[in-house]
Short mmCIF file of C-alpha atoms and ligand atoms in Angstrom, two decimals:
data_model
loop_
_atom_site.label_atom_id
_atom_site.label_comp_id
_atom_site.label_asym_id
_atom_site.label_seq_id
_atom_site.Cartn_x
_atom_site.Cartn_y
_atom_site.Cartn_z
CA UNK A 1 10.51 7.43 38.67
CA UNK A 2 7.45 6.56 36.68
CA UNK A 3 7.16 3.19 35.81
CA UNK A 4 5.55 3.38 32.36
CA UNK A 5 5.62 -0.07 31.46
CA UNK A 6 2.97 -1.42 34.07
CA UNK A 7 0.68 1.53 32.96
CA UNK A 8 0.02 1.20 28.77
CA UNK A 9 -3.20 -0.47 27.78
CA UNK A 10 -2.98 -4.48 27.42
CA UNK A 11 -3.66 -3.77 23.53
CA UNK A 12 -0.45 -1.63 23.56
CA UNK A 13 1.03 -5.40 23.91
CA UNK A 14 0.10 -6.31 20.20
CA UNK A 15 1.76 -3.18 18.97
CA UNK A 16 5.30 -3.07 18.44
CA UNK A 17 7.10 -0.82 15.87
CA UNK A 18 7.23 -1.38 12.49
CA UNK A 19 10.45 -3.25 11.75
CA UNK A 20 10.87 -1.60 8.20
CA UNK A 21 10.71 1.60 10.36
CA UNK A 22 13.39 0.59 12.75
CA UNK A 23 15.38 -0.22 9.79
CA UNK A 24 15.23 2.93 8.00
CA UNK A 25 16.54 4.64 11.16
CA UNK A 26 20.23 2.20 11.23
CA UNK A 27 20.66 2.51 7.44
CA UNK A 28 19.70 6.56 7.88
CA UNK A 29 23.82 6.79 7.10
CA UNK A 30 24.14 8.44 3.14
CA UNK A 31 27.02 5.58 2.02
CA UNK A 32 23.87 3.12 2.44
CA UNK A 33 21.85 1.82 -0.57
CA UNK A 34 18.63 1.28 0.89
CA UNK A 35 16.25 -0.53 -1.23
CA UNK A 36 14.67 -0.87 2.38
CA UNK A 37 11.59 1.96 2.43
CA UNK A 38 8.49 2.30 -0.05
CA UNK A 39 9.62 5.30 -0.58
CA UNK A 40 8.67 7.25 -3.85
CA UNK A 41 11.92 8.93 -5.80
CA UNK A 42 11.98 12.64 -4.08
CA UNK A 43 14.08 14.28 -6.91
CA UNK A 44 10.77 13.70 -8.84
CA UNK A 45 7.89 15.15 -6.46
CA UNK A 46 6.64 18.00 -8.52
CA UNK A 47 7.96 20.96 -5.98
CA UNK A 48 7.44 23.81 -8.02
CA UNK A 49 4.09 23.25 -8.78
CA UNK A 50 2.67 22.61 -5.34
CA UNK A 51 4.57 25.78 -4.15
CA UNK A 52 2.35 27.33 -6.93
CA UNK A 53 -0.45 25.44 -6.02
CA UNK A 54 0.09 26.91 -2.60
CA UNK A 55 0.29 30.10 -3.37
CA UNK A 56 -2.87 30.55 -5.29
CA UNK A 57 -5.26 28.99 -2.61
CA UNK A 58 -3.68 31.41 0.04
CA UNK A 59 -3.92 34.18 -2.73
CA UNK A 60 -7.75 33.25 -3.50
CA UNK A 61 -8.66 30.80 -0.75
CA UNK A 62 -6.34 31.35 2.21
CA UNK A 63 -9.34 32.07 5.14
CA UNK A 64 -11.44 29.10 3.77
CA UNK A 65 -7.97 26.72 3.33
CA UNK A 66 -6.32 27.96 6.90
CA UNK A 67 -9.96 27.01 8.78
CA UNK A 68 -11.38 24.10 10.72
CA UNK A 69 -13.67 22.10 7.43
CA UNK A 70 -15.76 19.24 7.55
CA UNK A 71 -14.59 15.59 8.70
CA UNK A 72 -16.48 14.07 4.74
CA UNK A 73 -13.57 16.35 3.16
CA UNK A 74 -13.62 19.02 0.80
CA UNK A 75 -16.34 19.21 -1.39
CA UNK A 76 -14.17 19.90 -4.91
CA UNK A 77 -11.68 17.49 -4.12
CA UNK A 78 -14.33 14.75 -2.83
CA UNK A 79 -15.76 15.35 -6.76
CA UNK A 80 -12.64 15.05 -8.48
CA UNK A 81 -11.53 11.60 -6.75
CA UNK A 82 -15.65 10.45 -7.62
CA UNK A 83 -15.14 11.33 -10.77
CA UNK A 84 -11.03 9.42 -11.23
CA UNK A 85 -13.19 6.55 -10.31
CA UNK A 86 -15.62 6.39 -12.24
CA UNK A 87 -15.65 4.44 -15.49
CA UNK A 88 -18.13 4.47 -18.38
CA UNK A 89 -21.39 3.61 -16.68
CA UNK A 90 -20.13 2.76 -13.36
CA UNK A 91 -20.70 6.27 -11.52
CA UNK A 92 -19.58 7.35 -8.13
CA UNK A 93 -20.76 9.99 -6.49
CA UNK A 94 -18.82 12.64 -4.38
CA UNK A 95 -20.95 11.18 -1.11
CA UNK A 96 -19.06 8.05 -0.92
CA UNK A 97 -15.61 9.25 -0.66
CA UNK A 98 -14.64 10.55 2.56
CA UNK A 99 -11.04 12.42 2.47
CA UNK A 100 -8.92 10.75 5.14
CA UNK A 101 -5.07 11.50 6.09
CA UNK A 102 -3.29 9.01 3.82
CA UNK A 103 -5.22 5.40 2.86
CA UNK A 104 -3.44 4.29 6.20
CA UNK A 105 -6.05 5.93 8.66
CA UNK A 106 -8.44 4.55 6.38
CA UNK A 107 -7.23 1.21 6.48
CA UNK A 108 -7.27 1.48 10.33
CA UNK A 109 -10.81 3.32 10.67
CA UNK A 110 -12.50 0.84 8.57
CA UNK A 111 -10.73 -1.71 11.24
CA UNK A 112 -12.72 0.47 14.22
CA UNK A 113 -15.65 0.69 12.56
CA UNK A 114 -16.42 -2.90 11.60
CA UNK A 115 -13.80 -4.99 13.62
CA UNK A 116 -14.54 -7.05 17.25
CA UNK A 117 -12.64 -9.07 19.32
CA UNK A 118 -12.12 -12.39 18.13
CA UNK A 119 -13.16 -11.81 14.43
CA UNK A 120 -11.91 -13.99 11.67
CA UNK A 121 -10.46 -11.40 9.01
CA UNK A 122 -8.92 -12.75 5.83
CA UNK A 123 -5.54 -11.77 4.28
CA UNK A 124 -3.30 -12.42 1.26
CA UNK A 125 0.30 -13.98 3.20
CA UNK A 126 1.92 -11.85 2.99
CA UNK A 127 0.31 -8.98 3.43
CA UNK A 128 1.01 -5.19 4.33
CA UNK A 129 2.45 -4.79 7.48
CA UNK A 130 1.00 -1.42 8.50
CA UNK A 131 -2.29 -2.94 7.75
CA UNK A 132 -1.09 -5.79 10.43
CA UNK A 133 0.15 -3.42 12.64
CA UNK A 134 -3.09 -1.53 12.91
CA UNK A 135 -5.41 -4.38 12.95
CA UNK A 136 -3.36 -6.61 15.60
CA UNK A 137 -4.85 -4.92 18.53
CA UNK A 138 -8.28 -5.90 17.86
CA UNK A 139 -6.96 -9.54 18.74
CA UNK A 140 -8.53 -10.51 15.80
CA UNK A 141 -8.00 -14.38 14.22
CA UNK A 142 -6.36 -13.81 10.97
CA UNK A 143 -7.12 -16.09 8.42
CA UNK A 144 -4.24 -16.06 5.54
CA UNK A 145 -4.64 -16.88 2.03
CA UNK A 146 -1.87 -18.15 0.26
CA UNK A 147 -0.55 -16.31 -3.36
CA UNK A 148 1.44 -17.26 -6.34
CA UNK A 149 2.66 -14.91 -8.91
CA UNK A 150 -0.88 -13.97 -9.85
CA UNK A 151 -1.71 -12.64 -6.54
CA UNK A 152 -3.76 -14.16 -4.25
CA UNK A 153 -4.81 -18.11 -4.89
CA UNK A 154 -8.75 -17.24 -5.33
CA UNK A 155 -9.72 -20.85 -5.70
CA UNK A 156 -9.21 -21.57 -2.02
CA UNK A 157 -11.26 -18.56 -0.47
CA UNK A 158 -14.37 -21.02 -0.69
CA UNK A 159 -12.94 -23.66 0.84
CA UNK A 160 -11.94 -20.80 3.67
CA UNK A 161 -15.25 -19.66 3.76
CA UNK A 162 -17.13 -22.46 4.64
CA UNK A 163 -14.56 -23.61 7.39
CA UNK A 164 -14.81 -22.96 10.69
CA UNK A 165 -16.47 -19.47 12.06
CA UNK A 166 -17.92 -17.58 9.56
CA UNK A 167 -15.61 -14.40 7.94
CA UNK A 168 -16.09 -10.88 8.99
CA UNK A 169 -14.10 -9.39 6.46
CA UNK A 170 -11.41 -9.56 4.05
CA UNK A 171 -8.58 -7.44 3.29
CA UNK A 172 -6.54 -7.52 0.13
CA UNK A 173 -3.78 -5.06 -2.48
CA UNK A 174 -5.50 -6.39 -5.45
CA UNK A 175 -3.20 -4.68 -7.86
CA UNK A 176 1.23 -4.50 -7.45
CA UNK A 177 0.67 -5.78 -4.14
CA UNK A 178 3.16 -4.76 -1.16
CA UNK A 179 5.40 -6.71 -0.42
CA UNK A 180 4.97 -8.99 -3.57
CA UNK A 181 4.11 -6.46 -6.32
CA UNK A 182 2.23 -9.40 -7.72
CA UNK A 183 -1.36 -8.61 -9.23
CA UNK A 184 -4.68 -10.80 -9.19
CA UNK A 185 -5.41 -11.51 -12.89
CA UNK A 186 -8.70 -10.46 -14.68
CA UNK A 187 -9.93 -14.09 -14.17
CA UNK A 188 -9.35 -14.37 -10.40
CA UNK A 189 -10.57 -10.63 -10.21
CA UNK A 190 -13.93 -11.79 -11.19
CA UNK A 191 -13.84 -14.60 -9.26
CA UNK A 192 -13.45 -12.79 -6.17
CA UNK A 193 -16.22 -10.36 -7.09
CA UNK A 194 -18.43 -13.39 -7.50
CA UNK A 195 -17.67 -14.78 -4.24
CA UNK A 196 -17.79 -11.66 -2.59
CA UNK A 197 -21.69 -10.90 -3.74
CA UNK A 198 -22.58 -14.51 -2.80
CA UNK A 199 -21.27 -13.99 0.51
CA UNK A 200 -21.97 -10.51 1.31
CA UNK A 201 -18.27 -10.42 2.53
CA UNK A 202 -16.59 -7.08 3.13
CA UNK A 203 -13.67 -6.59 1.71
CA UNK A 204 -11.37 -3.61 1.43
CA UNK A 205 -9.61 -3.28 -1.38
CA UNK A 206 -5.80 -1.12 -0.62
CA UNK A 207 -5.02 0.53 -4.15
CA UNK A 208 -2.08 2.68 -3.09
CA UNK A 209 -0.41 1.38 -6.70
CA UNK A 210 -3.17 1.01 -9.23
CA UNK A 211 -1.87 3.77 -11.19
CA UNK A 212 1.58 3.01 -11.17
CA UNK A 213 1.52 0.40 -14.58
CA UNK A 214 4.90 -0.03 -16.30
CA UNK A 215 3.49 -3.26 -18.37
CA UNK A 216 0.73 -5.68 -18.53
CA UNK A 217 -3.01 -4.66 -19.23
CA UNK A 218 -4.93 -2.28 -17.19
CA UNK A 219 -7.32 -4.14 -14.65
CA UNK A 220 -10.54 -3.29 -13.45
CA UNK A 221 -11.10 -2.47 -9.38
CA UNK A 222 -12.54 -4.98 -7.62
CA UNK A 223 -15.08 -2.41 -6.46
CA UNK A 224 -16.61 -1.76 -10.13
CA UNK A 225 -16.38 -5.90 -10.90
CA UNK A 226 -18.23 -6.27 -7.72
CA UNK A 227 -20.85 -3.71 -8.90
CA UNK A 228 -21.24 -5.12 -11.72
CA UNK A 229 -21.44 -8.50 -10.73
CA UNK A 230 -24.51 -7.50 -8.83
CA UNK A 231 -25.71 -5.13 -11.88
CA UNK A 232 -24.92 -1.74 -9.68
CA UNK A 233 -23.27 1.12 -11.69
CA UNK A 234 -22.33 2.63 -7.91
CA UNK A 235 -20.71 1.68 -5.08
CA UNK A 236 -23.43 0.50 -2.86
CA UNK A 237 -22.00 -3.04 -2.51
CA UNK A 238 -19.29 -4.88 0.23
CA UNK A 239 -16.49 -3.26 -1.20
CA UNK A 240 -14.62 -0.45 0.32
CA UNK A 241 -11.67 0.88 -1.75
CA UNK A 242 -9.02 2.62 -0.11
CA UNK A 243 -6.65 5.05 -2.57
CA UNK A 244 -4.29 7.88 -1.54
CA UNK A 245 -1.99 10.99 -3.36
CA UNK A 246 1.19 9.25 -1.92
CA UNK A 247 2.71 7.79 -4.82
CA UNK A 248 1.30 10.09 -7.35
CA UNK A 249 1.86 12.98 -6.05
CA UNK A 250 3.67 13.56 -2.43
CA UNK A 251 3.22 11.28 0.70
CA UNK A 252 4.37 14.16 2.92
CA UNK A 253 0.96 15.90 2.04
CA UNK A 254 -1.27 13.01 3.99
CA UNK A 255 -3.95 12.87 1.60
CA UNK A 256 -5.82 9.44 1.16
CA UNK A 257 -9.71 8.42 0.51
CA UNK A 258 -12.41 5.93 0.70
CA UNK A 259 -14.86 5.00 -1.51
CA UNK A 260 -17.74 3.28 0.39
CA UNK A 261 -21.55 2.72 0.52
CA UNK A 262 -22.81 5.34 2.51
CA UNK A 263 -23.48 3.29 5.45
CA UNK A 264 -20.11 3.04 6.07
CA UNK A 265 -19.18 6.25 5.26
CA UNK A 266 -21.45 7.50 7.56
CA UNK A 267 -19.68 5.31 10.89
CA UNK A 268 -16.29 6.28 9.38
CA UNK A 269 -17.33 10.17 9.30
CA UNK A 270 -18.18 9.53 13.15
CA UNK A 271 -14.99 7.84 13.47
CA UNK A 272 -12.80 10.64 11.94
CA UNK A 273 -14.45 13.37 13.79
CA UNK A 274 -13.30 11.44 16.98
CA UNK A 275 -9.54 10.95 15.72
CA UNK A 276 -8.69 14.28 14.02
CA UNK A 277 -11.84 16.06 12.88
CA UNK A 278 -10.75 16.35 9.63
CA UNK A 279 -7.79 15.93 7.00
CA UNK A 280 -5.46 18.84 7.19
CA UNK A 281 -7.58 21.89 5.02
CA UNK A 282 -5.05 23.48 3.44
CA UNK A 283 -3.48 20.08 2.40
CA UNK A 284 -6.50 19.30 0.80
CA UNK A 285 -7.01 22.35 -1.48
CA UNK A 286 -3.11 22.17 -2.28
CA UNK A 287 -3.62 18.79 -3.86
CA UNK A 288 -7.55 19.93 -4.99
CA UNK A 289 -5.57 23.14 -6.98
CA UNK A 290 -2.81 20.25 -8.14
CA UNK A 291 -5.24 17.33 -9.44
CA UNK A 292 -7.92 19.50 -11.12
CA UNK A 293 -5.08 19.98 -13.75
CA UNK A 294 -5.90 17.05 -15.25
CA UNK A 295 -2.78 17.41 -18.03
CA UNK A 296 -0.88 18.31 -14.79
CA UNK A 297 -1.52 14.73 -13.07
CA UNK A 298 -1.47 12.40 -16.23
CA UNK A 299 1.71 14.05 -17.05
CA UNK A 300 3.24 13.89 -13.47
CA UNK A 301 2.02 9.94 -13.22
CA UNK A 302 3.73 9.58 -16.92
CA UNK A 303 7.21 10.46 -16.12
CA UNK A 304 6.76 8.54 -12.15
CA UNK A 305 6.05 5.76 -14.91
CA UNK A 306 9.01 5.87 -17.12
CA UNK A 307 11.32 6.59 -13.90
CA UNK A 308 10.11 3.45 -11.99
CA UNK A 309 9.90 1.47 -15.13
CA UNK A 310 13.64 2.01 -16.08
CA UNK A 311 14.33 1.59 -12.48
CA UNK A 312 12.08 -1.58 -12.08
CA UNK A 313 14.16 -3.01 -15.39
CA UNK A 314 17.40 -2.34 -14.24
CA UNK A 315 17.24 -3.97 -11.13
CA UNK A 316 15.53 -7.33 -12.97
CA UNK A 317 18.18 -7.06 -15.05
CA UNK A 318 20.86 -6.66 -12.76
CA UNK A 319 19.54 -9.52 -10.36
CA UNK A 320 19.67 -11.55 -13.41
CA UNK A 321 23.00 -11.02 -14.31
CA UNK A 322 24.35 -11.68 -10.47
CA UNK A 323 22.06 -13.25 -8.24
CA UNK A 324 22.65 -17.07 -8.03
CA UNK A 325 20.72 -19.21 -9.96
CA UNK A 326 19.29 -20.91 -6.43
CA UNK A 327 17.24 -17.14 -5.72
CA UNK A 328 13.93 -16.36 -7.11
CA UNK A 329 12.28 -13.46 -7.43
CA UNK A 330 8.91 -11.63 -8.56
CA UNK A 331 8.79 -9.88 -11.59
CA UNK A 332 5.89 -6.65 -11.20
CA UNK A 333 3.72 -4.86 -13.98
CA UNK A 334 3.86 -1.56 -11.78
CA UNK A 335 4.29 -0.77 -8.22
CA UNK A 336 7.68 0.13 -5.96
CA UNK A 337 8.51 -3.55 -4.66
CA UNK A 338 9.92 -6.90 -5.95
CA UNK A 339 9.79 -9.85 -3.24
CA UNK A 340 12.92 -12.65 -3.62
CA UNK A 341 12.79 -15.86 -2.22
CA UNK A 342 15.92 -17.67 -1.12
CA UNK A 343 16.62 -20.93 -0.19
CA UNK A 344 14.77 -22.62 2.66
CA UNK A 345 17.52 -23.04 5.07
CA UNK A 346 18.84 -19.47 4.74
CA UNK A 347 17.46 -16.62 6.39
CA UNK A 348 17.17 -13.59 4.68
CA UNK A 349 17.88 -11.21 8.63
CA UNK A 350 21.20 -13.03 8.59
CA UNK A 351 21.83 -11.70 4.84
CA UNK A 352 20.69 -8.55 5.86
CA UNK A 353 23.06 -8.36 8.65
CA UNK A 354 25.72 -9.19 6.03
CA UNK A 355 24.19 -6.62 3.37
CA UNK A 356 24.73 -4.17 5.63
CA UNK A 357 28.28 -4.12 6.53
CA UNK A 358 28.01 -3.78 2.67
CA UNK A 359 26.10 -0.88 2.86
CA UNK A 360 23.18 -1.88 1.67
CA UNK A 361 19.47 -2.72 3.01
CA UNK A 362 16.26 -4.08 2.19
CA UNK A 363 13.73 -5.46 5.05
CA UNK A 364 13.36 -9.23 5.80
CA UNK A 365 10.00 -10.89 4.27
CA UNK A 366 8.97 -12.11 7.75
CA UNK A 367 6.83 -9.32 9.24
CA UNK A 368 4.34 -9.62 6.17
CA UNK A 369 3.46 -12.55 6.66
CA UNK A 370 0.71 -14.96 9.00
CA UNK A 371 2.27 -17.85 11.03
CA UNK A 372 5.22 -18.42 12.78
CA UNK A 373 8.55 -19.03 11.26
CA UNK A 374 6.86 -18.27 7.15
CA UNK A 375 8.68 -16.15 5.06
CA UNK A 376 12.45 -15.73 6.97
CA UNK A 377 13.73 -16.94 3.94
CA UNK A 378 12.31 -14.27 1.83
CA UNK A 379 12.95 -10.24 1.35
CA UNK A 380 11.59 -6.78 -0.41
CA UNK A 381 13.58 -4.95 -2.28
CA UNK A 382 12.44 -1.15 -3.60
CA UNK A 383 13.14 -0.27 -6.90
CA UNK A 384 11.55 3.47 -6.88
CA UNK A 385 13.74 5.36 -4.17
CA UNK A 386 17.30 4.70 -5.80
CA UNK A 387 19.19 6.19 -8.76
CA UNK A 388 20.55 4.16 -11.56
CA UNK A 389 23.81 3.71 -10.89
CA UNK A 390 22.76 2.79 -7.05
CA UNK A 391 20.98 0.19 -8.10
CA UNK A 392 23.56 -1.63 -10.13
CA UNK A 393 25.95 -1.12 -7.29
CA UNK A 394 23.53 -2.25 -4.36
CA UNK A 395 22.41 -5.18 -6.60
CA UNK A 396 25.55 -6.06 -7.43
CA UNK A 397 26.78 -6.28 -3.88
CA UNK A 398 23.84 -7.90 -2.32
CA UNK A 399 24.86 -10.84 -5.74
CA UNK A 400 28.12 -11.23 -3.81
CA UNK A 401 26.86 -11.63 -0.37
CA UNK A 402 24.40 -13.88 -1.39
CA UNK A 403 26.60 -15.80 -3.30
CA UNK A 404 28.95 -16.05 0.17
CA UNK A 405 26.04 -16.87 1.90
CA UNK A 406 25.10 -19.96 -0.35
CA UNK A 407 28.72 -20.98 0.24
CA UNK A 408 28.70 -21.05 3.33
CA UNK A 409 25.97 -22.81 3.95
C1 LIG B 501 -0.66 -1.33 0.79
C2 LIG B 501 -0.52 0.01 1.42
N1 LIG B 501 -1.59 0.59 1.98
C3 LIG B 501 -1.53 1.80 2.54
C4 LIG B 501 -0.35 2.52 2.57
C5 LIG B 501 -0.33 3.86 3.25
O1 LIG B 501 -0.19 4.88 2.35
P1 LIG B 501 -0.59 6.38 2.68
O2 LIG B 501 -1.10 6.41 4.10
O3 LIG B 501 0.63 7.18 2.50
O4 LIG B 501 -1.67 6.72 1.72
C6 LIG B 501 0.82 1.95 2.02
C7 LIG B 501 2.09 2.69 2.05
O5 LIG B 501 3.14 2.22 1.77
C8 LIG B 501 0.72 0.67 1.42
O6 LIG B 501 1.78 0.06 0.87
#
C-alpha cells in the first residue's frame, strides 16, 4: 500500500478544502434550503441563447473555436471586456486584459507572479476564502484590515503601512464584498487610491459583483480612481482588477479576466502558458458571440437584477420579521451574500448543526476571516440561489432555531 500522506509537498499542509465546499456536498439532499453556496439562480442562466451562441461559432467559426489559441485570449473578446471598462476618458486597451479561466486563476496567478515566502499581504477580515485558500501556501504573513458596514476601515491602512515590514501587496472586493456584501464608499474609495499612488502598493481589486446593483449609487473602480489620482486615463498604475462572466452570465463557462499594466500581464501570460496554455477556445467565442450583443447582456444583467433584488428584499424582510432582536445583520446594495452577526458567546457551527436537522444551511463566518477564534459567532447567508417561497421558509426556520439557541444559552 502506498502511503500517500508522507509523500505530498509540505505546502500541500496549508491547503485544506474549502469548508463551504464540504458543506455543499452534506446539504446536496433536495428537502435542504441551502442559502450555503454563491451560487447564481440556474432557472435564470440564459440557456437558449448560448445554445445559439454555440451553434453559430461552430456554424461560422468551428475550426478556429475547436483549436489550441493564444494564452493573452481571444482577440474580439479581449476588445469587448477593454472596452466594458472603459469610461469617458479613462481608456483601456485590449493589451491589458488577459482572458483567464474564471477571476479565481487570476486571483491565484497574480499570487505566483508577485508573491514570496514570508511576504506581508494585506486583507479586508474577512475576506474571500478561495482567495485564502490559494494564497496560504505561499506562507505568506497576512496582515488584516478590519471593516464596518462601509467596507473596509481605510483610515487605518496608514497606520498598517508604516508598521513593521513594509507591504507587498494588498488584496481587496471593493464593491458587495464576499462574505459581507458591504461596499467601500466613494470617500474611502478615493482614499485608498490616494494611498495606493503614494505607496506604489499593489493591490488587486476582485470585482466578481460590480455589476450586480439593486440600490445605492454606482461607484467608480478603484483601478480608474487610481488612474486618475495619478492623472493616467489607462491602466498603467498598481492596480490589477480581476472580473469574470460568472454571475452575469454562467459560471460553468470558466471565463474570467485581468486588467493589468502590461508588465504584469506579460509574467501572468508566462504564468498561464505554464498552467493551462490558454482559457478553453470555444468557451471564449461562446461568451465573445453572447456579450457582443450588447442589448443581449444589459438585458440579461437587468432581469439577474430584479431577481436578486426581490430575493435580497425578501430575505431582509423576513429576518426582520423573525430573527431576534439580539442578531445583526448586513444590509447589501447588490451582490449574492448578507453576513449576520450573533451574539458573542454563541457559535454560529453549533447553529448550523441545529439548522440542519432543520433542513437548512448557510456556512459559518469563521473561514473568512484572519486570526484565531474571530468570526465563530458570525455566518453568510445567499440570497441569489433560492426561490421565494424557500426563502421565507428557510428564514423562518433558521428565526426559530436561533431563537432556541438564545434560550438556551
Ligand atoms: C470574491 C470572489 N472572487 C473570485 C471568485 C471566483 O469566481 P470565478 O472564478 O467563477 O470567476 C468568487 C466566486 O465566488 C468570489 O466571490
Amino acid at each position: 500500500m502506498m502511503n500517500w500522506d508522507s509523500l505530498f509537498a509540505t505546502r500541500m499542509q496549508q491547503m485544506k478544502r474549502s469548508t463551504v465546499r464540504e458543506i455543499l456536498k452534506l446539504t446536496a439532499r433536495p428537502e435542504v434550503i441551502s442559502f450555503a453556496g454563491g451560487l447564481p439562480a440556474p432557472e435564470l442562466f440564459p440557456i437558449q441563447r448560448i445554445r445559439e451562441a454555440a451553434d453559430t461559432v461552430l456554424a461560422e467559426r468551428g475550426q478556429e473555436a475547436l483549436q489550441y489559441s493564444t494564452t493573452e485570449g481571444m482577440p474580439e473578446l479581449r476588445a469587448l471586456i477593454a472596452k466594458r471598462l472603459s469610461a469617458g476618458k479613462f481608456q483601456i486597451s485590449p493589451d491589458n486584459i488577459l482572458i483567464t479561466s474564471g477571476s479565481q486563476q487570476a486571483v491565484d496567478m497574480i499570487a505566483r507572479i508577485l508573491l514570496d515566502e514570508g511576504d506581508r499581504v494585506m486583507v479586508e477580515n474577512p475576506t474571500y476564502v478561495g482567495m485564502l485558500t490559494s494564497w496560504k501556501p505561499f506562507h505568506l504573513r497576512f496582515s488584516p484590515v478590519p471593516t464596518d458596514d462601509d467596507g473596509m476601515c481605510v483610515d487605518e491602512l496608514e497606520a498598517l503601512l508604516e508598521s513593521g515590514d513594509p507591504h507587498k501587496m494588498m488584496y481587496a472586493i471593493p464593491t458587495f464584498q464576499n462574505p459581507q456584501g458591504t461596499s467601500l464608499t466613494l470617500e474611502r474609495r478615493e482614499k485608498l487610491a490616494d494611498i495606493l499612488v503614494r505607496h506604489n502598493l499593489p493591490f488587486v481589486e476582485d470585482d466578481p459583483y460590480g455589476e450586480l446593483r439593486y440600490s445605492g449609487e454606482e461607484m467608480p473602480t478603484v483601478l480608474q480612481l487610481e488612474a486618475a489620482r495619478r492623472g493616467s486615463t489607462t491602466v498603467d498604475g498598481s492596480v490589477m482588477y480581476c472580473g469574470t462572466f460568472s454571475k452575469i452570465l454562467t459560471p460553468g463557462l470558466r471565463i474570467g479576466w485581468v486588467a493589468a499594466a502590461l508588465p504584469v500581464i506579460d509574467k501572468l501570460v508566462q504564468v498561464k502558458q505554464a498552467t493551462d496554455l490558454h482559457t478553453s477556445t470555444l468557451n471564449q467565442f461562446i461568451s465573445y458571440e453572447m456579450a457582443r450583443d450588447e442589448d443581449l447582456l444589459r438585458d440579461h444583467v437587468t432581469v439577474l437584477r430584479d431577481v436578486y433584488r426581490q430575493r435580497r428584499d425578501l430575505m431582509l424582510k423576513t429576518m426582520d420579521e423573525h430573527f431576534p432582536s439580539e442578531v445583526k445583520w448586513t444590509r447589501p446594495e447588490g451582490g449574492l451574500f448578507l453576513m449576520v452577526t450573533l451574539p458573542p458567546h454563541l457559535d454560529a457551527t453549533d447553529i448550523l448543526q441545529r439548522a440542519i436537522k432543520r433542513d437548512v444551511a448557510f456556512v459559518p463566518g469563521e473561514g473568512f476571516y484572519i486570526g484565531d477564534g474571530m468570526g465563530k459567532n458570525t455566518f453568510r447567508l445567499n440570497f441569489s440561489n433560492a426561490r421565494e417561497e424557500m426563502i421565507v421558509e428557510g428564514i423562518t426556520r433558521l428565526g426559530e432555531v436561533l431563537k432556541a439557541a438564545l434560550k438556551a444559552s
